[in-house]
Short mmCIF file of C-alpha atoms in Angstrom, two decimals:
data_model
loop_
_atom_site.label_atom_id
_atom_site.label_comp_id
_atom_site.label_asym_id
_atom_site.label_seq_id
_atom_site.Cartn_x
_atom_site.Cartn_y
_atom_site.Cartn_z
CA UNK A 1 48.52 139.14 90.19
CA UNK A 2 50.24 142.26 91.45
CA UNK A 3 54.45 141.65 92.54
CA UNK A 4 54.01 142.48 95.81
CA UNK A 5 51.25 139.76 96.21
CA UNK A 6 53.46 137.15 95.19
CA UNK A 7 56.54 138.34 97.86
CA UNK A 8 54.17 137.88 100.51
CA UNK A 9 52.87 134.85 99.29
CA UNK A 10 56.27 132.95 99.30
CA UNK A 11 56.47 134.19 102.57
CA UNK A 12 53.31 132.78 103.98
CA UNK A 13 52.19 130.15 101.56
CA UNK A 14 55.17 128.36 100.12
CA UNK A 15 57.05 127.53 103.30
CA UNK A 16 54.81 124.59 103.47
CA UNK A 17 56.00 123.26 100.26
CA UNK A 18 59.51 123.58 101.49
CA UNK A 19 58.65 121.98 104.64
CA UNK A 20 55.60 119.49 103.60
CA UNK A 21 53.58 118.96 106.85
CA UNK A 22 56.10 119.18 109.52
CA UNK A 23 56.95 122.10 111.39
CA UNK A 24 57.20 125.30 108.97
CA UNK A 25 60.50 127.18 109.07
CA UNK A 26 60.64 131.02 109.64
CA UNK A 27 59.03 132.71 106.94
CA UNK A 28 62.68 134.29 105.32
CA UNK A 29 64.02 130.75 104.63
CA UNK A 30 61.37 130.76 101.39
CA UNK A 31 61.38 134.42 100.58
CA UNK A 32 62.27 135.31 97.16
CA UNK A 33 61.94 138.74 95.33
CA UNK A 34 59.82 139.18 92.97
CA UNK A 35 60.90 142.15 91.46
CA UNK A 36 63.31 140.55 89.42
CA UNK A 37 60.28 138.78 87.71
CA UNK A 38 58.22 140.42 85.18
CA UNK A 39 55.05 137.62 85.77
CA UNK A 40 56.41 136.53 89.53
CA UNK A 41 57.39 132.87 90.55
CA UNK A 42 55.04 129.97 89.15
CA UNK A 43 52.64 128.71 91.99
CA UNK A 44 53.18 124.96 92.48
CA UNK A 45 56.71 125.50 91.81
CA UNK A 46 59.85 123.73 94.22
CA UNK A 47 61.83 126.27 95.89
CA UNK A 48 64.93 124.88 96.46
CA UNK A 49 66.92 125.41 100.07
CA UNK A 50 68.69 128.56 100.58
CA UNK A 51 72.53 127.44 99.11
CA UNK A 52 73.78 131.41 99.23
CA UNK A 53 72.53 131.73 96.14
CA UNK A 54 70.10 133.34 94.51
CA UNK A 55 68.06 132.53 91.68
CA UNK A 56 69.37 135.14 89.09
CA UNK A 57 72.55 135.18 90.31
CA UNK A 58 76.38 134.65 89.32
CA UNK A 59 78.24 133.45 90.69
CA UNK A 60 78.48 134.36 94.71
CA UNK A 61 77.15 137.77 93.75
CA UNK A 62 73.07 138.80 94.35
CA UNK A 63 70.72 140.82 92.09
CA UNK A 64 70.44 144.56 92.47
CA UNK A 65 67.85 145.10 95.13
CA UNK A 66 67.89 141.90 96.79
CA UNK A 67 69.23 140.60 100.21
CA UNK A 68 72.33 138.50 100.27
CA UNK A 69 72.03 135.46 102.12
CA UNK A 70 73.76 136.75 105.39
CA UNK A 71 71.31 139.65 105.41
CA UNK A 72 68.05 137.42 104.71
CA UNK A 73 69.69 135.72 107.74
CA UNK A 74 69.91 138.50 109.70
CA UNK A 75 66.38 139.79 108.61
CA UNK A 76 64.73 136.41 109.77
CA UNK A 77 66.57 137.10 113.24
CA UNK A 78 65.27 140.34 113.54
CA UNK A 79 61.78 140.10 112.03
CA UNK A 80 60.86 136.72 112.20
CA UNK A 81 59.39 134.57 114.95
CA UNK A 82 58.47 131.10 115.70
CA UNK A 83 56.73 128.84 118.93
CA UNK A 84 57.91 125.84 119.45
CA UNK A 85 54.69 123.94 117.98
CA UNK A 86 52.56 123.57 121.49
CA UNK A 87 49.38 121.68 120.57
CA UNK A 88 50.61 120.43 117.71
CA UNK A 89 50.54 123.74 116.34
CA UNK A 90 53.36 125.82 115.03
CA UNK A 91 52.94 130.08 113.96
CA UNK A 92 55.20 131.94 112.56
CA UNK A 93 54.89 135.36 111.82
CA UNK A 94 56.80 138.38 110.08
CA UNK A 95 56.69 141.52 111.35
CA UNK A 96 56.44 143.14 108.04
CA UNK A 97 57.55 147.07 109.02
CA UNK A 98 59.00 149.69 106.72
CA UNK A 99 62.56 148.93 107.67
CA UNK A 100 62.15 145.14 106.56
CA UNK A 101 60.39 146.26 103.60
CA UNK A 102 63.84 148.76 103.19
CA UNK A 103 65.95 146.04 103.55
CA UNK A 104 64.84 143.77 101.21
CA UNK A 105 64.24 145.72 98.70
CA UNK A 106 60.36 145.75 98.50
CA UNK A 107 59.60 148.95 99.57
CA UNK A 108 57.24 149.43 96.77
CA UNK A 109 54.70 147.40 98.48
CA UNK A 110 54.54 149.02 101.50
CA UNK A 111 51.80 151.39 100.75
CA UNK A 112 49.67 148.12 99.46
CA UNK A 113 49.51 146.52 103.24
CA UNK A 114 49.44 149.95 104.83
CA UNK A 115 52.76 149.71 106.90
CA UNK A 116 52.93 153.40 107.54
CA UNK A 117 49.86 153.51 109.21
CA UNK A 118 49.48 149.97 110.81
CA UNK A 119 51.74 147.26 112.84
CA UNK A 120 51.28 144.76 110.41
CA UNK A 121 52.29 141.18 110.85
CA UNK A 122 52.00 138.05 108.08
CA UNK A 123 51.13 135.12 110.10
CA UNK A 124 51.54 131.58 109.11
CA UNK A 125 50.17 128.21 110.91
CA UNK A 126 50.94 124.85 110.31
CA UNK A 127 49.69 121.56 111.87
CA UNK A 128 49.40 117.67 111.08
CA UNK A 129 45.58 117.14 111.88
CA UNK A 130 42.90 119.48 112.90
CA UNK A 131 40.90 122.86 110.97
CA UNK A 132 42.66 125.86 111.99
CA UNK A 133 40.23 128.03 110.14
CA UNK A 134 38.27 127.93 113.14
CA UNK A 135 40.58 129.76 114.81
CA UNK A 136 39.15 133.46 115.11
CA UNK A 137 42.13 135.53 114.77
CA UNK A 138 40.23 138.83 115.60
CA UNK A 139 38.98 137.91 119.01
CA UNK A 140 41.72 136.00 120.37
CA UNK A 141 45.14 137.53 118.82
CA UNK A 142 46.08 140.40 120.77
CA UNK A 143 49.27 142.93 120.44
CA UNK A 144 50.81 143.05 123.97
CA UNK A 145 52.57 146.37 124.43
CA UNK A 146 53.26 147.09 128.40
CA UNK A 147 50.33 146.31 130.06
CA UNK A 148 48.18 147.27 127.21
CA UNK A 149 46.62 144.94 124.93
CA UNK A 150 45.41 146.02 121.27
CA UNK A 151 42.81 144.08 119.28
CA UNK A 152 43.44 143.86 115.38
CA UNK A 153 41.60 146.03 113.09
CA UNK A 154 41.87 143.55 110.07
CA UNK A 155 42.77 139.80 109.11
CA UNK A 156 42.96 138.95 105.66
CA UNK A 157 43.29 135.44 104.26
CA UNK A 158 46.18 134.70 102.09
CA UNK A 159 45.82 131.21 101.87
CA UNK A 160 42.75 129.08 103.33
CA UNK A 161 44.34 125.87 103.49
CA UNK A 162 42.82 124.21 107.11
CA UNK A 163 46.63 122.94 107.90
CA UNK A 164 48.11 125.71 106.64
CA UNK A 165 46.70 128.65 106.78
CA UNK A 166 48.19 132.44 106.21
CA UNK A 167 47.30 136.18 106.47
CA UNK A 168 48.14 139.31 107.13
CA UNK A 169 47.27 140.82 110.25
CA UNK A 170 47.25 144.18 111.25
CA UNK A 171 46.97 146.02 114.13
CA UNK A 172 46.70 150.25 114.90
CA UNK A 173 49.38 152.73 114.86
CA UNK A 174 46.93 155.18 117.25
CA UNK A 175 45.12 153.52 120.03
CA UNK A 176 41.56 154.34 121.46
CA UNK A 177 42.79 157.43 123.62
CA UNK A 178 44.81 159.06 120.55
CA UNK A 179 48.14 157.39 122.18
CA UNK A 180 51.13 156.09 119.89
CA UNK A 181 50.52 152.31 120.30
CA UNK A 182 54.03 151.34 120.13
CA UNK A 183 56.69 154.91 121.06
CA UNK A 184 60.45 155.87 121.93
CA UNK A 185 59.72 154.25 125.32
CA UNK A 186 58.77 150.77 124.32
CA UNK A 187 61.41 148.04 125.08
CA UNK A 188 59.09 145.36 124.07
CA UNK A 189 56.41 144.09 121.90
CA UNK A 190 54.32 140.77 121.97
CA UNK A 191 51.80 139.06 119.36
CA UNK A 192 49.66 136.93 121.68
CA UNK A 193 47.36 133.95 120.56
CA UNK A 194 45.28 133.32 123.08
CA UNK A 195 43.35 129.93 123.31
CA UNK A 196 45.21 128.01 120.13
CA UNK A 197 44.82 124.36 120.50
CA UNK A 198 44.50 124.13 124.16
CA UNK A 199 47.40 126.35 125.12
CA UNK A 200 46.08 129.84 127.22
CA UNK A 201 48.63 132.09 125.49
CA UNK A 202 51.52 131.64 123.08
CA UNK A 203 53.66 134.82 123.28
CA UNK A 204 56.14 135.99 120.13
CA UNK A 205 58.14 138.65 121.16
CA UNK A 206 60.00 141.23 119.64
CA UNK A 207 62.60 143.80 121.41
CA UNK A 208 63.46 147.18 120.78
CA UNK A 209 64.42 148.85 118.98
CA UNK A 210 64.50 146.43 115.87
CA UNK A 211 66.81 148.47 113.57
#
């Protein structure tokens, strides 16, 4: 499997091993990067907590290429969102854009998910009881920009786990009319799931500008 697969699998499908089948943490609390493995991490395997250091490491210093701790931190509070688990349901999601991809040092996979020409997001749900696969992410997860709403032009599975599932979402760069979908004028940006375990809308939000 390809390096970049496995960063955005430990961001989307190993969280729930750190957490078991409580509420997931943001997705930068399990990310790792793989570039400083030839064959990537071993699936199955325990991540261990986030102690400042990183596997690799020595001492307090951090592997060419890789965020320190305080910058994963800051990363998560930039990039990453969470709800607060209405339903029974918790999502996370990663707003995966160039500049994250920049400052973490995986900028080789950016061409892979398409970041220069898509808003893409990885998403990640977690819940005790239920089958979340039912959940149709296409018709009722909507990018909120203004008034505007934009419908996603993909959803791809990274894990189908009913409890747990993940994938990357990703949404247009160019809307119907030709016009920028998110410009120098936009102060805002939502991900809304609509109609997700009984709750009308759940609204991430994001302001701008990020970096």
């Amino acid at each position: 499997m390809k390096k970049g697969v496995w960063l955005i699998l430990l961001i989307l499908v190993l969280a729930v091993i750190v957490t078991g089948c409580g509420r997931a943490d943001a997705p930068q609390d399990v990310v790792q990067n793989a570039e400083n493995s030839e064959s990537g991490p071993t699936p199955g395997g325990e991540p261990a907590r986030d102690s400042g250091t990183k596997p690799g490491t020595v001492g307090d210093e951090d592997p060419p290429g890789q965020a320190s701790g305080a910058e994963e931190r800051n990363l998560e509070e930039i990039y990453a969102r969470v709800d607060q688990g209405q339903g029974g349901v918790w999502v996370n999601v990663l707003w995966v854009t160039p500049g994250y991809l920049e400052a973490s040092g995986n900028t080789n996979i950016g061409p892979q998910y398409g970041v220069e020409d898509n808003h893409v997001f990885a998403v990640f749900m977690t819940t005790h009881s239920g089958d979340l696969l039912t959940y149709d992410m296409m018709a009722n997860v909507r990018l909120r920009v203004g008034t505007r709403e934009y419908a996603p032009t993909s959803w791809e599975y990274t894990s189908r786990d009913s409890h747990h599932p993940a994938g990357i979402l990703k949404f247009p760069k160019v809307g119907p009319n030709e016009e920028q979908v998110i410009d120098e004028r936009t102060t805002t940006v939502e991900l809304v799931f609509k109609n997700l375990a009984g709750v009308a809308e759940r609204v991430l939000r994001w302001d701008l500008p990020l970096e």
